[in-house]
Amino acid sequence: VMDMDSTLITIECIDELADMHKRKQEVSAITEAAMRGEIDLAESMRHRVALLEGLEESALQHVYDERLQLSPGAETMLAKLREHGIKTLLVSGGFVFFTERLKARLGLDFSHANTLEIAHGKLTGKVLGNIVDAQAKADWLVRTRDELELGSKQVIAMGDGANDLKMMSQASVSIAYHAKPVVRSQATFSFNFVGLDGLITLLGA
């Protein structure tokens, strides 16, 4: 089970969308505070998305095409997991636009994220449905684990921000990937200098 922004991929998608709306500095500061665990994630998401009101829908595709990059070792890691029959879940406080494309591109088994409201070709500044916050991430891990009839000892969870901690606590092995100090202090392992393929070495696969 893995987070998307700054874990599976190198960017924070919402910050890049904000850059196209001339609001990156404002949004990035809120993102950083939320990832450090200083402010409530759901509240921060509503605030950040509100700042995107009026942004052209096409900006989503521009960010995906021009700025989104996989973290080093991502494809190597995923290929090895598939080889061993290990299922993959991408669960993100980011947006379905990106998670669904990554799921199809990388052959992931499951994904879940927030849905941006769009009207007349522009973002409305709102998220549809419930915000995928820390508890929702944990709940999706448990839901998927139960669906696959797995025990908690058969789950690895990986993330970088404070909103990943509840999800990571539901796994027997948790990995802080180039993470905030609060995450590193609570994870089973920290990947500070290696790519995602460090997981292959860790598993001895």
Coordinates of C-alpha atoms in Angstrom, one line a residue:
V1 CA 0.0 0.0 0.0
M2 CA 1.5 3.3 -1.0
D3 CA 0.9 7.0 -0.9
M4 CA 1.2 8.9 -4.2
D5 CA 2.5 12.5 -3.9
S6 CA 6.2 12.5 -2.9
T7 CA 6.2 8.7 -2.5
L8 CA 5.2 6.9 -5.8
I9 CA 5.8 10.2 -7.7
T10 CA 8.3 13.0 -7.0
I11 CA 5.8 15.9 -7.0
E12 CA 2.8 17.2 -5.0
C13 CA 0.2 17.4 -7.7
I14 CA -1.8 20.1 -6.0
D15 CA 1.2 22.3 -5.7
E16 CA 1.9 22.0 -9.4
L17 CA -1.7 22.8 -10.2
A18 CA -1.5 25.8 -8.0
D19 CA 1.7 26.9 -9.8
M20 CA -0.4 27.1 -13.0
H21 CA -2.9 29.3 -11.1
K22 CA -0.2 31.6 -9.7
R23 CA -0.9 30.3 -6.2
K24 CA 1.9 27.8 -5.6
Q25 CA 3.7 29.6 -2.7
E26 CA 0.4 29.9 -0.8
V27 CA -0.7 26.3 -1.5
S28 CA 2.8 24.7 -0.9
A29 CA 3.0 26.3 2.5
I30 CA -0.3 24.7 3.5
T31 CA 0.8 21.3 2.0
E32 CA 4.1 21.4 4.0
A33 CA 2.3 22.2 7.3
A34 CA -0.2 19.4 6.7
M35 CA 2.5 16.8 5.9
R36 CA 4.3 17.8 9.1
G37 CA 1.1 17.1 11.0
E38 CA 0.7 20.7 12.1
I39 CA -2.8 21.2 10.6
D40 CA -5.8 19.0 9.9
L41 CA -5.5 17.3 6.5
A42 CA -9.2 17.6 5.5
E43 CA -9.3 21.2 6.5
S44 CA -6.0 21.9 4.6
M45 CA -7.3 20.1 1.5
R46 CA -10.5 22.2 1.4
H47 CA -8.5 25.4 1.8
R48 CA -6.0 24.4 -0.9
V49 CA -8.6 23.2 -3.4
A50 CA -10.6 26.4 -2.8
L51 CA -7.5 28.4 -4.0
L52 CA -7.7 26.5 -7.3
E53 CA -11.2 27.8 -8.1
G54 CA -11.3 28.9 -11.8
L55 CA -8.3 26.9 -12.9
E56 CA -8.9 25.4 -16.4
E57 CA -9.6 21.6 -16.3
S58 CA -6.8 21.2 -19.0
A59 CA -4.2 22.1 -16.3
L60 CA -4.7 18.6 -14.8
Q61 CA -3.4 17.0 -18.1
H62 CA -0.6 19.5 -18.3
V63 CA 0.7 18.5 -14.9
Y64 CA 0.4 14.8 -15.7
D65 CA 2.2 15.2 -19.0
E66 CA 4.8 17.8 -18.2
R67 CA 5.6 17.6 -14.5
L68 CA 4.7 14.2 -13.0
Q69 CA 7.6 11.9 -12.7
L70 CA 7.9 8.5 -11.0
S71 CA 10.2 8.3 -8.0
P72 CA 13.5 6.5 -8.6
G73 CA 13.1 2.7 -8.6
A74 CA 9.3 2.8 -8.8
E75 CA 8.9 0.6 -11.9
T76 CA 11.6 -1.8 -10.8
M77 CA 9.9 -2.2 -7.4
L78 CA 6.4 -2.7 -9.0
A79 CA 7.7 -5.2 -11.5
K80 CA 9.3 -7.3 -8.7
L81 CA 6.1 -7.1 -6.6
R82 CA 4.0 -8.4 -9.6
E83 CA 6.5 -11.2 -10.1
H84 CA 5.9 -12.4 -6.5
G85 CA 2.1 -12.0 -6.8
I86 CA 1.9 -9.1 -4.4
K87 CA -1.1 -6.8 -4.8
T88 CA -0.7 -3.1 -4.9
L89 CA -2.9 -0.3 -3.6
L90 CA -2.3 3.4 -4.3
V91 CA -4.3 5.5 -1.8
S92 CA -3.9 9.2 -1.9
G93 CA -5.1 12.4 -0.4
G94 CA -4.5 13.7 -3.9
F95 CA -6.8 13.4 -6.9
V96 CA -8.4 10.5 -8.9
F97 CA -7.3 12.2 -12.1
F98 CA -3.8 11.2 -11.3
T99 CA -4.2 8.0 -9.4
E100 CA -6.4 6.4 -12.1
R101 CA -3.8 7.2 -14.8
L102 CA -1.0 5.8 -12.7
K103 CA -3.0 2.7 -11.9
A104 CA -3.5 2.0 -15.6
R105 CA 0.0 2.9 -16.6
L106 CA 1.7 0.9 -13.9
G107 CA -0.7 -2.0 -13.6
L108 CA -1.7 -1.3 -10.0
D109 CA -4.5 -3.4 -8.5
F110 CA -6.4 -0.8 -6.5
S111 CA -6.5 3.0 -6.1
H112 CA -8.4 5.5 -4.2
A113 CA -8.2 9.4 -4.0
N114 CA -10.2 12.6 -4.0
T115 CA -12.4 13.8 -6.9
L116 CA -12.2 17.4 -7.9
E117 CA -15.5 19.1 -8.9
I118 CA -15.4 20.5 -12.4
A119 CA -18.0 22.7 -14.1
H120 CA -17.9 24.3 -17.5
G121 CA -14.3 23.2 -18.0
K122 CA -13.0 24.8 -14.8
L123 CA -12.3 23.7 -11.2
T124 CA -15.0 24.9 -8.8
G125 CA -12.7 24.9 -5.8
K126 CA -14.5 22.0 -4.2
V127 CA -13.9 18.3 -3.7
L128 CA -16.8 15.8 -4.3
G129 CA -17.7 13.5 -1.4
N130 CA -15.6 12.9 1.7
I131 CA -12.0 14.0 1.8
V132 CA -9.5 11.2 1.8
D133 CA -7.7 12.0 5.1
A134 CA -5.5 10.0 7.4
Q135 CA -8.4 7.8 8.7
A136 CA -9.8 7.2 5.2
K137 CA -6.4 6.0 4.0
A138 CA -6.2 3.5 6.9
D139 CA -9.8 2.4 6.3
W140 CA -9.0 1.7 2.6
L141 CA -6.0 -0.3 3.6
V142 CA -8.2 -2.4 5.9
R143 CA -11.0 -2.7 3.4
T144 CA -8.7 -3.9 0.7
R145 CA -6.8 -6.2 3.1
D146 CA -10.1 -7.8 4.1
E147 CA -11.3 -8.1 0.5
L148 CA -8.1 -10.1 -0.3
E149 CA -8.5 -12.1 2.9
L150 CA -5.1 -11.2 4.2
G151 CA -3.8 -10.7 7.7
S152 CA -2.1 -7.5 8.9
K153 CA 1.2 -9.4 8.9
Q154 CA 0.9 -9.7 5.1
V155 CA 0.8 -5.9 4.5
I156 CA 3.5 -3.3 3.9
A157 CA 2.6 0.4 3.8
M158 CA 4.7 3.2 2.6
G159 CA 4.3 7.0 2.9
D160 CA 6.0 10.3 3.5
G161 CA 3.6 12.6 5.4
A162 CA 1.8 12.7 8.7
N163 CA -1.5 11.8 6.9
D164 CA 0.1 8.4 6.2
L165 CA 0.7 7.4 9.8
K166 CA -2.7 5.8 10.5
M167 CA -2.5 3.8 7.3
M168 CA 1.1 2.7 8.1
S169 CA 0.0 1.6 11.6
Q170 CA -2.3 -0.9 10.0
A171 CA 0.6 -2.7 8.4
S172 CA 3.1 -5.1 10.0
V173 CA 5.9 -3.3 8.1
S174 CA 5.8 0.5 7.5
I175 CA 8.3 2.4 5.4
A176 CA 9.0 6.1 5.6
Y177 CA 10.1 7.2 2.1
H178 CA 12.2 10.4 2.1
A179 CA 9.7 11.3 4.8
K180 CA 9.0 14.1 7.3
P181 CA 10.6 13.5 10.8
V182 CA 7.3 12.7 12.4
V183 CA 6.9 9.8 10.0
R184 CA 10.5 8.5 10.2
S185 CA 10.2 8.4 14.0
Q186 CA 7.2 6.0 13.8
A187 CA 8.0 3.8 10.8
T188 CA 9.6 0.3 10.9
F189 CA 12.1 1.4 8.3
S190 CA 13.2 4.7 6.7
F191 CA 14.4 5.0 3.1
N192 CA 16.3 8.3 3.2
F193 CA 18.9 7.8 0.5
V194 CA 17.6 5.0 -1.8
G195 CA 14.8 4.8 -4.3
L196 CA 11.6 2.8 -4.0
D197 CA 13.5 -0.3 -5.3
G198 CA 15.1 -0.3 -1.8
L199 CA 12.1 -2.4 -0.9
I200 CA 13.4 -5.2 -3.1
T201 CA 16.6 -5.3 -1.1
L202 CA 14.7 -5.1 2.1
L203 CA 12.5 -8.1 1.2
G204 CA 15.5 -10.0 -0.2
A205 CA 13.4 -10.5 -3.3

